[in-house]
Amino acid sequence: MNRSTKGLYCVLLWALVLAGCNIWTVKPAALLPEPITLRIAWWGGQLRNDTTIQVIKLYEQQNPHVQIEYEYTNFDEYWKKIASLAAGNALPDIIQMDISYLTQYVSLGLLENLDSYTKNGLIDVENIDKSKLSGGRLGGRLYGFNLGVNALFGYYDPEVFKQNGLELPGKEWTWDEFDRLGEALKELPLSKDNQIYLATMFTPEQFFGYYLRQHGSTLYAASGDSLGYEDDQLFVNYFGRMQRLAQDELLYSPDIWTSSISNPGLDPFNEGRALFGWGYSNQFVNTTRSYGKPLEIVPMPGPDSDKGLFLKPGMFFSVAKNSKYKEEAARFISFFVNNLEANKLLQGERGVPVSSLVNEQMRPLLNPEMAQVFEYVEWVETHSSPMDNPEPVGSSDVTAVLRELYDLLLFGKITPEAAASEFRKKADLILEQNKNTD
């Protein structure tokens, strides 16, 4: 090294020292994380859309090499779009998955088995009980990762009961007490303009399934090729009650909810004109906001509600088999369920967090509505039975048949007996055909 070269070298070295640089820790470009673009899709309302986008941005901030493209829509449009993408082998890396579609997408070989990612720690399950992951398993393999825990529930405004001199329901109430409340409403001197309905509608596949569980049966057989109950009298008893309530105008007019009941302004409950609404517990916060006043949660009617109730995955995240970035998709799922800041943003809208640590950390931060949901889900955990198997392939078509018959029942166009026979014939045919094409 000549004198001039040596002098230049010393100057450069001294400049690096003054700048606070450690020349031995500068990373070559080849060692920087590879830029990744993940795609994610979900269905949901405005609260879910807004909070999910906030979590995505938080993940991108903490992982600058990752860019996440997202799309969302309503439930029905979502599955049409996902089916189209699946046909072109172009599914998003991360797919929000529902239990009613899980079997179908697994049977088509479209979803990645997530077990390897839980075993190598990319998806951290240290604080997640195995029972909370079982709903996403098929054939012993994990294809859907539970994003939150829900349970069927009812809700009501205590003031509406008090204003009409009606007794509030207790946690151990029954279908007979539900019917007696309807009879009491019929005795009130109410005009058409201020009529109080007993309840908003029961979504047929969800609540008939609950009723069957109360009687030791299930909607679908474990084999998936037929209905799971043999006695059609169960159908007649359940839907006969619904038909009587509609005829007595205790369930609000079916023509409302068959058109645009998604508009909260058209729901009689939001006008204080229905005693009960129904759904899954993760809907409670949004429902309370739409209502504008405090509401209370009540379990589904008994007897044997502990046999009927179950803890349900609010929904899943699945990873597409065609994804080029499965490991990064797994890391995002782990972040989604285990990161406290992410869950503060999510507000339990997809269900109570599955991580016991996040659950514990969230409790001091809960608003009154979320506190009610956490408390209710905790109560159901000790007053319930294991969830049924994931719904078989073809269940969405079976649901469509049941909903059509339910409309006819509520409009008085078919008897419960005829509907029971029609449902069994069509449902068993759908399930058998789909089983034979697996």
Short mmCIF file of C-alpha atoms in Angstrom, two decimals:
data_model
loop_
_atom_site.label_atom_id
_atom_site.label_comp_id
_atom_site.label_asym_id
_atom_site.label_seq_id
_atom_site.Cartn_x
_atom_site.Cartn_y
_atom_site.Cartn_z
CA MET A 1 0.00 0.00 0.00
CA ASN A 2 1.61 3.30 -1.07
CA ARG A 3 1.58 6.43 1.08
CA SER A 4 -1.34 8.16 -0.69
CA THR A 5 -3.52 5.04 -0.68
CA LYS A 6 -2.78 4.44 2.98
CA GLY A 7 -3.68 8.03 3.83
CA LEU A 8 -7.00 7.78 2.02
CA TYR A 9 -7.78 4.55 3.82
CA CYS A 10 -7.14 6.16 7.21
CA VAL A 11 -9.35 9.13 6.37
CA LEU A 12 -12.24 6.87 5.35
CA LEU A 13 -11.84 4.73 8.46
CA TRP A 14 -11.81 7.80 10.70
CA ALA A 15 -14.95 9.13 8.98
CA LEU A 16 -16.76 5.89 9.71
CA VAL A 17 -15.76 6.04 13.37
CA LEU A 18 -16.94 9.63 13.68
CA ALA A 19 -20.27 8.69 12.06
CA GLY A 20 -20.79 6.00 14.69
CA CYS A 21 -20.67 3.19 12.14
CA ASN A 22 -19.54 -0.30 12.96
CA ILE A 23 -18.08 -1.53 9.70
CA TRP A 24 -18.28 -5.11 10.90
CA THR A 25 -22.09 -5.09 11.33
CA VAL A 26 -23.16 -3.54 8.02
CA LYS A 27 -25.46 -6.09 6.36
CA PRO A 28 -24.94 -6.94 2.72
CA ALA A 29 -28.09 -6.42 0.62
CA ALA A 30 -28.31 -10.17 0.12
CA LEU A 31 -28.97 -10.66 3.88
CA LEU A 32 -31.90 -8.23 4.07
CA PRO A 33 -35.38 -9.87 4.24
CA GLU A 34 -36.90 -10.59 0.86
CA PRO A 35 -39.73 -8.16 0.01
CA ILE A 36 -43.03 -10.02 0.28
CA THR A 37 -46.53 -9.13 -0.88
CA LEU A 38 -49.24 -11.07 0.94
CA ARG A 39 -52.88 -11.11 -0.15
CA ILE A 40 -55.70 -11.48 2.37
CA ALA A 41 -59.48 -11.57 1.97
CA TRP A 42 -62.36 -11.53 4.43
CA TRP A 43 -66.07 -10.79 4.70
CA GLY A 44 -67.58 -8.47 7.28
CA GLY A 45 -69.19 -5.20 8.20
CA GLN A 46 -67.66 -1.78 8.66
CA LEU A 47 -66.26 -2.37 12.15
CA ARG A 48 -64.49 -5.57 11.07
CA ASN A 49 -63.17 -3.95 7.90
CA ASP A 50 -61.80 -0.91 9.71
CA THR A 51 -60.17 -2.80 12.56
CA THR A 52 -58.65 -5.47 10.31
CA ILE A 53 -57.06 -2.80 8.11
CA GLN A 54 -55.58 -1.17 11.22
CA VAL A 55 -54.03 -4.49 12.26
CA ILE A 56 -52.63 -4.98 8.76
CA LYS A 57 -50.95 -1.56 8.91
CA LEU A 58 -49.55 -2.37 12.36
CA TYR A 59 -48.05 -5.61 11.03
CA GLU A 60 -46.53 -3.78 8.05
CA GLN A 61 -44.96 -1.20 10.39
CA GLN A 62 -43.33 -3.96 12.43
CA ASN A 63 -42.34 -5.94 9.32
CA PRO A 64 -41.22 -3.36 6.71
CA HIS A 65 -40.37 -6.03 4.14
CA VAL A 66 -44.03 -7.15 4.02
CA GLN A 67 -46.76 -5.43 2.04
CA ILE A 68 -50.30 -6.74 2.46
CA GLU A 69 -52.95 -6.34 -0.20
CA TYR A 70 -56.48 -6.84 1.09
CA GLU A 71 -60.04 -7.11 -0.14
CA TYR A 72 -63.35 -7.57 1.63
CA THR A 73 -67.04 -7.80 0.84
CA ASN A 74 -70.29 -9.12 2.33
CA PHE A 75 -70.72 -12.80 3.13
CA ASP A 76 -72.59 -13.94 0.00
CA GLU A 77 -70.44 -12.01 -2.47
CA TYR A 78 -67.30 -13.18 -0.69
CA TRP A 79 -67.90 -16.86 -1.40
CA LYS A 80 -68.72 -16.20 -5.04
CA LYS A 81 -65.43 -14.33 -5.42
CA ILE A 82 -63.42 -16.96 -3.52
CA ALA A 83 -64.93 -19.75 -5.67
CA SER A 84 -63.89 -17.90 -8.81
CA LEU A 85 -60.33 -17.41 -7.51
CA ALA A 86 -60.13 -21.06 -6.47
CA ALA A 87 -61.12 -22.14 -9.98
CA GLY A 88 -58.14 -20.19 -11.33
CA ASN A 89 -55.74 -21.45 -8.62
CA ALA A 90 -55.36 -17.82 -7.53
CA LEU A 91 -56.64 -17.80 -3.97
CA PRO A 92 -55.28 -15.10 -1.63
CA ASP A 93 -52.49 -16.25 0.67
CA ILE A 94 -54.76 -15.86 3.72
CA ILE A 95 -58.47 -16.62 3.46
CA GLN A 96 -61.05 -15.91 6.11
CA MET A 97 -62.84 -19.25 6.33
CA ASP A 98 -66.23 -20.24 7.74
CA ILE A 99 -66.97 -23.61 9.28
CA SER A 100 -69.73 -24.19 6.72
CA TYR A 101 -67.16 -24.09 3.88
CA LEU A 102 -64.11 -25.61 5.54
CA THR A 103 -64.84 -29.22 4.56
CA GLN A 104 -65.52 -28.26 0.95
CA TYR A 105 -62.25 -26.36 0.48
CA VAL A 106 -60.21 -29.03 2.26
CA SER A 107 -61.78 -31.78 0.13
CA LEU A 108 -60.68 -29.89 -3.01
CA GLY A 109 -57.09 -29.72 -1.76
CA LEU A 110 -57.10 -25.91 -1.64
CA LEU A 111 -55.93 -25.33 1.96
CA GLU A 112 -52.57 -25.82 3.66
CA ASN A 113 -52.22 -28.05 6.74
CA LEU A 114 -51.11 -25.64 9.48
CA ASP A 115 -49.78 -28.23 11.94
CA SER A 116 -46.17 -27.83 10.83
CA TYR A 117 -46.35 -24.08 11.54
CA THR A 118 -47.70 -24.59 15.05
CA LYS A 119 -45.00 -27.18 15.75
CA ASN A 120 -42.11 -25.00 14.54
CA GLY A 121 -43.46 -21.95 16.37
CA LEU A 122 -44.29 -19.74 13.40
CA ILE A 123 -47.82 -19.83 14.78
CA ASP A 124 -47.45 -19.50 18.54
CA VAL A 125 -49.96 -21.75 20.35
CA GLU A 126 -48.29 -21.75 23.78
CA ASN A 127 -51.23 -19.91 25.38
CA ILE A 128 -54.00 -21.46 23.27
CA ASP A 129 -55.88 -24.48 24.58
CA LYS A 130 -56.06 -27.41 22.14
CA SER A 131 -59.86 -27.46 22.45
CA LYS A 132 -60.03 -24.00 20.90
CA LEU A 133 -58.25 -25.28 17.79
CA SER A 134 -60.21 -28.50 17.36
CA GLY A 135 -63.00 -26.85 15.35
CA GLY A 136 -60.56 -26.16 12.52
CA ARG A 137 -59.38 -29.77 12.25
CA LEU A 138 -60.45 -32.26 9.61
CA GLY A 139 -59.04 -35.77 9.59
CA GLY A 140 -56.84 -34.77 12.52
CA ARG A 141 -55.17 -31.95 10.53
CA LEU A 142 -55.44 -28.23 11.19
CA TYR A 143 -56.77 -26.34 8.17
CA GLY A 144 -58.52 -23.44 9.85
CA PHE A 145 -57.01 -21.38 12.67
CA ASN A 146 -59.60 -20.13 15.13
CA LEU A 147 -59.65 -16.32 15.40
CA GLY A 148 -62.05 -16.01 18.32
CA VAL A 149 -64.62 -17.89 20.39
CA ASN A 150 -68.38 -17.29 20.08
CA ALA A 151 -71.61 -18.75 21.40
CA LEU A 152 -75.26 -18.52 20.42
CA PHE A 153 -77.12 -15.99 22.54
CA GLY A 154 -80.13 -13.77 22.95
CA TYR A 155 -80.18 -10.09 23.86
CA TYR A 156 -82.84 -7.73 25.19
CA ASP A 157 -83.53 -4.28 26.56
CA PRO A 158 -84.64 -4.51 30.23
CA GLU A 159 -86.51 -1.20 29.88
CA VAL A 160 -88.84 -2.65 27.23
CA PHE A 161 -89.75 -5.47 29.64
CA LYS A 162 -90.35 -3.06 32.50
CA GLN A 163 -92.45 -0.68 30.40
CA ASN A 164 -94.75 -3.55 29.50
CA GLY A 165 -94.87 -5.17 32.94
CA LEU A 166 -93.06 -8.34 31.85
CA GLU A 167 -90.71 -10.49 33.92
CA LEU A 168 -87.07 -10.57 32.83
CA PRO A 169 -85.69 -13.93 31.64
CA GLY A 170 -83.14 -15.77 33.77
CA LYS A 171 -80.19 -17.88 32.72
CA GLU A 172 -82.18 -21.06 33.33
CA TRP A 173 -85.29 -20.07 31.38
CA THR A 174 -87.08 -22.46 28.97
CA TRP A 175 -88.95 -22.58 25.69
CA ASP A 176 -92.19 -22.82 27.71
CA GLU A 177 -91.34 -19.53 29.43
CA PHE A 178 -90.57 -18.05 26.03
CA ASP A 179 -94.05 -19.10 24.83
CA ARG A 180 -95.68 -17.67 27.96
CA LEU A 181 -94.03 -14.31 27.28
CA GLY A 182 -95.68 -14.43 23.87
CA GLU A 183 -99.06 -15.10 25.42
CA ALA A 184 -98.55 -12.20 27.83
CA LEU A 185 -97.77 -9.89 24.90
CA LYS A 186 -101.02 -10.89 23.19
CA GLU A 187 -102.92 -9.72 26.27
CA LEU A 188 -101.41 -6.24 26.23
CA PRO A 189 -103.67 -3.45 24.88
CA LEU A 190 -101.36 -2.56 22.01
CA SER A 191 -102.33 -1.10 18.66
CA LYS A 192 -100.72 -1.98 15.34
CA ASP A 193 -98.62 1.18 15.59
CA ASN A 194 -97.03 0.25 18.92
CA GLN A 195 -97.15 -3.55 18.70
CA ILE A 196 -94.38 -5.39 20.57
CA TYR A 197 -93.06 -8.54 18.93
CA LEU A 198 -91.80 -11.42 21.00
CA ALA A 199 -88.62 -11.79 18.94
CA THR A 200 -86.77 -11.16 15.76
CA MET A 201 -86.33 -14.18 13.54
CA PHE A 202 -84.26 -17.27 14.37
CA THR A 203 -81.85 -18.09 11.53
CA PRO A 204 -83.17 -21.58 10.77
CA GLU A 205 -79.99 -23.65 10.34
CA GLN A 206 -78.34 -22.19 13.45
CA PHE A 207 -81.20 -22.39 15.89
CA PHE A 208 -82.77 -25.60 14.63
CA GLY A 209 -79.29 -27.08 15.08
CA TYR A 210 -79.30 -25.84 18.67
CA TYR A 211 -82.77 -27.35 19.27
CA LEU A 212 -81.62 -30.70 17.88
CA ARG A 213 -78.60 -30.71 20.18
CA GLN A 214 -80.93 -30.10 23.14
CA HIS A 215 -82.61 -33.38 22.19
CA GLY A 216 -79.41 -35.37 21.74
CA SER A 217 -79.33 -35.12 17.94
CA THR A 218 -77.41 -33.15 15.33
CA LEU A 219 -78.31 -31.51 12.05
CA TYR A 220 -75.81 -33.65 10.11
CA ALA A 221 -74.70 -37.25 10.58
CA ALA A 222 -71.04 -37.80 11.46
CA SER A 223 -70.59 -39.53 8.09
CA GLY A 224 -71.73 -36.36 6.33
CA ASP A 225 -73.97 -38.20 3.86
CA SER A 226 -77.35 -37.65 5.57
CA LEU A 227 -79.18 -35.65 8.21
CA GLY A 228 -78.17 -36.43 11.78
CA TYR A 229 -81.63 -36.84 13.33
CA GLU A 230 -84.12 -39.62 12.62
CA ASP A 231 -87.29 -38.29 14.24
CA ASP A 232 -89.02 -35.73 12.01
CA GLN A 233 -91.20 -34.78 14.98
CA LEU A 234 -88.27 -32.67 16.16
CA PHE A 235 -88.55 -30.64 12.95
CA VAL A 236 -92.33 -30.42 13.35
CA ASN A 237 -92.10 -29.27 16.97
CA TYR A 238 -89.46 -26.62 16.35
CA PHE A 239 -90.80 -25.12 13.15
CA GLY A 240 -94.39 -25.57 14.30
CA ARG A 241 -93.56 -23.15 17.12
CA MET A 242 -92.03 -20.69 14.67
CA GLN A 243 -95.08 -20.89 12.41
CA ARG A 244 -97.48 -20.29 15.32
CA LEU A 245 -95.46 -17.29 16.46
CA ALA A 246 -95.55 -15.83 12.94
CA GLN A 247 -99.30 -16.43 12.64
CA ASP A 248 -99.84 -14.69 16.00
CA GLU A 249 -97.65 -11.80 14.75
CA LEU A 250 -95.19 -12.42 17.57
CA LEU A 251 -92.34 -12.85 15.12
CA TYR A 252 -92.16 -9.79 12.91
CA SER A 253 -93.52 -10.02 9.39
CA PRO A 254 -91.32 -12.25 7.19
CA ASP A 255 -91.51 -9.82 4.28
CA ILE A 256 -89.33 -7.41 6.29
CA TRP A 257 -86.39 -9.74 6.85
CA THR A 258 -86.60 -11.39 3.43
CA SER A 259 -86.00 -8.02 1.78
CA SER A 260 -83.69 -5.58 3.58
CA ILE A 261 -83.46 -6.42 7.26
CA SER A 262 -79.70 -5.82 6.96
CA ASN A 263 -80.66 -2.16 7.32
CA PRO A 264 -80.71 -1.63 11.12
CA GLY A 265 -83.35 1.06 10.73
CA LEU A 266 -85.85 -1.54 9.50
CA ASP A 267 -85.35 -3.90 12.44
CA PRO A 268 -88.25 -3.57 14.92
CA PHE A 269 -85.86 -4.47 17.75
CA ASN A 270 -83.96 -1.23 17.18
CA GLU A 271 -87.24 0.65 17.59
CA GLY A 272 -87.87 -1.01 20.96
CA ARG A 273 -90.62 -3.12 19.40
CA ALA A 274 -89.24 -6.63 19.97
CA LEU A 275 -88.36 -8.31 23.25
CA PHE A 276 -85.50 -10.45 21.94
CA GLY A 277 -82.89 -10.54 19.22
CA TRP A 278 -80.65 -13.53 18.47
CA GLY A 279 -77.24 -14.29 17.04
CA TYR A 280 -73.66 -15.08 17.98
CA SER A 281 -71.96 -13.28 20.84
CA ASN A 282 -69.38 -11.49 18.68
CA GLN A 283 -72.29 -9.48 17.18
CA PHE A 284 -73.22 -7.94 20.52
CA VAL A 285 -71.00 -4.85 20.40
CA ASN A 286 -72.23 -3.83 16.94
CA THR A 287 -75.82 -4.57 17.95
CA THR A 288 -75.56 -2.39 21.04
CA ARG A 289 -74.09 0.44 19.00
CA SER A 290 -76.92 0.21 16.48
CA TYR A 291 -79.49 0.16 19.28
CA GLY A 292 -77.99 3.17 21.04
CA LYS A 293 -78.74 2.00 24.60
CA PRO A 294 -77.43 -0.70 26.97
CA LEU A 295 -78.60 -4.25 26.32
CA GLU A 296 -78.40 -7.46 28.31
CA ILE A 297 -77.31 -10.95 27.19
CA VAL A 298 -79.38 -14.06 27.87
CA PRO A 299 -78.57 -17.71 27.01
CA MET A 300 -80.77 -19.66 24.63
CA PRO A 301 -83.92 -21.18 26.18
CA GLY A 302 -83.74 -24.60 27.86
CA PRO A 303 -84.28 -27.16 29.13
CA ASP A 304 -80.94 -28.83 28.49
CA SER A 305 -79.35 -25.67 27.14
CA ASP A 306 -76.00 -27.08 28.30
CA LYS A 307 -76.46 -29.82 25.68
CA GLY A 308 -77.50 -27.32 23.02
CA LEU A 309 -74.91 -24.62 23.64
CA PHE A 310 -71.33 -24.92 22.40
CA LEU A 311 -68.29 -22.75 21.90
CA LYS A 312 -67.88 -22.00 18.21
CA PRO A 313 -64.94 -20.58 16.33
CA GLY A 314 -66.10 -17.15 15.22
CA MET A 315 -64.28 -17.79 11.98
CA PHE A 316 -60.92 -19.06 10.78
CA PHE A 317 -57.90 -17.91 8.86
CA SER A 318 -56.74 -20.52 6.38
CA VAL A 319 -53.63 -20.46 4.19
CA ALA A 320 -54.07 -21.23 0.50
CA LYS A 321 -52.22 -24.24 -0.87
CA ASN A 322 -51.18 -22.11 -3.86
CA SER A 323 -49.53 -19.44 -1.64
CA LYS A 324 -45.86 -18.72 -2.35
CA TYR A 325 -45.42 -17.21 1.11
CA LYS A 326 -46.94 -19.74 3.49
CA GLU A 327 -44.44 -19.05 6.28
CA GLU A 328 -45.14 -15.29 6.25
CA ALA A 329 -48.87 -16.02 6.16
CA ALA A 330 -48.39 -18.19 9.27
CA ARG A 331 -46.48 -15.36 11.01
CA PHE A 332 -49.33 -12.95 10.28
CA ILE A 333 -51.90 -15.35 11.74
CA SER A 334 -49.77 -15.71 14.87
CA PHE A 335 -49.55 -11.92 15.17
CA PHE A 336 -53.31 -11.61 14.68
CA VAL A 337 -54.18 -13.92 17.57
CA ASN A 338 -51.27 -13.30 19.97
CA ASN A 339 -50.38 -9.62 19.74
CA LEU A 340 -52.04 -7.51 22.44
CA GLU A 341 -51.99 -4.27 20.43
CA ALA A 342 -53.61 -6.05 17.49
CA ASN A 343 -56.35 -7.42 19.71
CA LYS A 344 -56.98 -4.01 21.25
CA LEU A 345 -57.70 -2.81 17.72
CA LEU A 346 -59.84 -5.85 16.83
CA GLN A 347 -62.11 -5.35 19.89
CA GLY A 348 -63.14 -9.02 19.96
CA GLU A 349 -65.33 -8.50 16.89
CA ARG A 350 -64.46 -11.96 15.57
CA GLY A 351 -64.93 -13.48 19.00
CA VAL A 352 -63.26 -13.63 22.40
CA PRO A 353 -59.46 -14.05 21.90
CA VAL A 354 -58.28 -17.65 21.82
CA SER A 355 -55.02 -16.83 23.61
CA SER A 356 -55.49 -17.09 27.36
CA LEU A 357 -52.71 -14.52 27.84
CA VAL A 358 -54.34 -11.97 25.51
CA ASN A 359 -57.71 -12.71 27.13
CA GLU A 360 -56.26 -11.91 30.55
CA GLN A 361 -54.46 -8.80 29.31
CA MET A 362 -57.59 -7.50 27.59
CA ARG A 363 -59.95 -7.73 30.57
CA PRO A 364 -58.92 -4.49 32.34
CA LEU A 365 -59.30 -2.66 29.02
CA LEU A 366 -62.81 -3.81 28.08
CA ASN A 367 -65.73 -1.47 27.55
CA PRO A 368 -69.01 -2.55 29.23
CA GLU A 369 -70.36 -4.31 26.12
CA MET A 370 -67.21 -6.33 25.54
CA ALA A 371 -67.04 -7.18 29.25
CA GLN A 372 -70.53 -8.72 28.93
CA VAL A 373 -69.39 -10.81 25.96
CA PHE A 374 -66.26 -12.07 27.74
CA GLU A 375 -68.34 -12.95 30.80
CA TYR A 376 -70.99 -14.76 28.74
CA VAL A 377 -68.48 -16.82 26.75
CA GLU A 378 -66.74 -17.76 30.01
CA TRP A 379 -70.13 -18.91 31.41
CA VAL A 380 -70.91 -20.94 28.26
CA GLU A 381 -67.53 -22.67 28.55
CA THR A 382 -68.80 -24.41 31.71
CA HIS A 383 -72.43 -24.77 30.55
CA SER A 384 -72.05 -26.36 27.13
CA SER A 385 -71.11 -29.48 25.17
CA PRO A 386 -68.50 -30.09 22.45
CA MET A 387 -69.26 -28.58 19.08
CA ASP A 388 -70.56 -30.76 16.24
CA ASN A 389 -68.24 -31.89 13.45
CA PRO A 390 -67.52 -29.32 10.71
CA GLU A 391 -70.41 -29.15 8.28
CA PRO A 392 -70.14 -31.58 5.35
CA VAL A 393 -69.69 -30.72 1.70
CA GLY A 394 -73.07 -29.62 0.35
CA SER A 395 -74.20 -28.03 3.61
CA SER A 396 -74.60 -24.62 1.94
CA ASP A 397 -77.10 -26.15 -0.49
CA VAL A 398 -78.91 -27.83 2.41
CA THR A 399 -79.10 -24.46 4.17
CA ALA A 400 -80.62 -22.90 1.05
CA VAL A 401 -83.35 -25.57 1.04
CA LEU A 402 -84.07 -25.06 4.74
CA ARG A 403 -84.33 -21.30 4.36
CA GLU A 404 -86.75 -21.64 1.44
CA LEU A 405 -88.95 -23.95 3.51
CA TYR A 406 -88.70 -21.60 6.49
CA ASP A 407 -90.03 -18.74 4.37
CA LEU A 408 -92.95 -20.90 3.26
CA LEU A 409 -93.61 -21.93 6.87
CA LEU A 410 -93.67 -18.38 8.20
CA PHE A 411 -95.93 -17.26 5.37
CA GLY A 412 -98.26 -20.20 6.11
CA LYS A 413 -97.74 -21.77 2.67
CA ILE A 414 -96.74 -25.22 3.94
CA THR A 415 -97.38 -27.34 7.04
CA PRO A 416 -94.53 -28.31 9.38
CA GLU A 417 -95.16 -31.98 8.58
CA ALA A 418 -94.88 -31.44 4.82
CA ALA A 419 -91.82 -29.24 5.29
CA ALA A 420 -90.14 -31.90 7.45
CA SER A 421 -90.63 -34.54 4.78
CA GLU A 422 -89.50 -32.23 1.97
CA PHE A 423 -86.42 -31.15 3.87
CA ARG A 424 -85.31 -34.70 4.61
CA LYS A 425 -85.79 -35.83 1.02
CA LYS A 426 -83.87 -32.91 -0.52
CA ALA A 427 -81.17 -32.67 2.17
CA ASP A 428 -80.30 -36.37 2.13
CA LEU A 429 -80.07 -36.33 -1.67
CA ILE A 430 -77.73 -33.32 -1.65
CA LEU A 431 -75.48 -34.81 1.03
CA GLU A 432 -75.34 -38.26 -0.55
CA GLN A 433 -74.45 -36.82 -3.96
CA ASN A 434 -71.68 -34.68 -2.52
CA LYS A 435 -70.31 -37.57 -0.47
CA ASN A 436 -70.08 -39.71 -3.60
CA THR A 437 -68.06 -37.04 -5.42
CA ASP A 438 -65.42 -36.58 -2.68
#
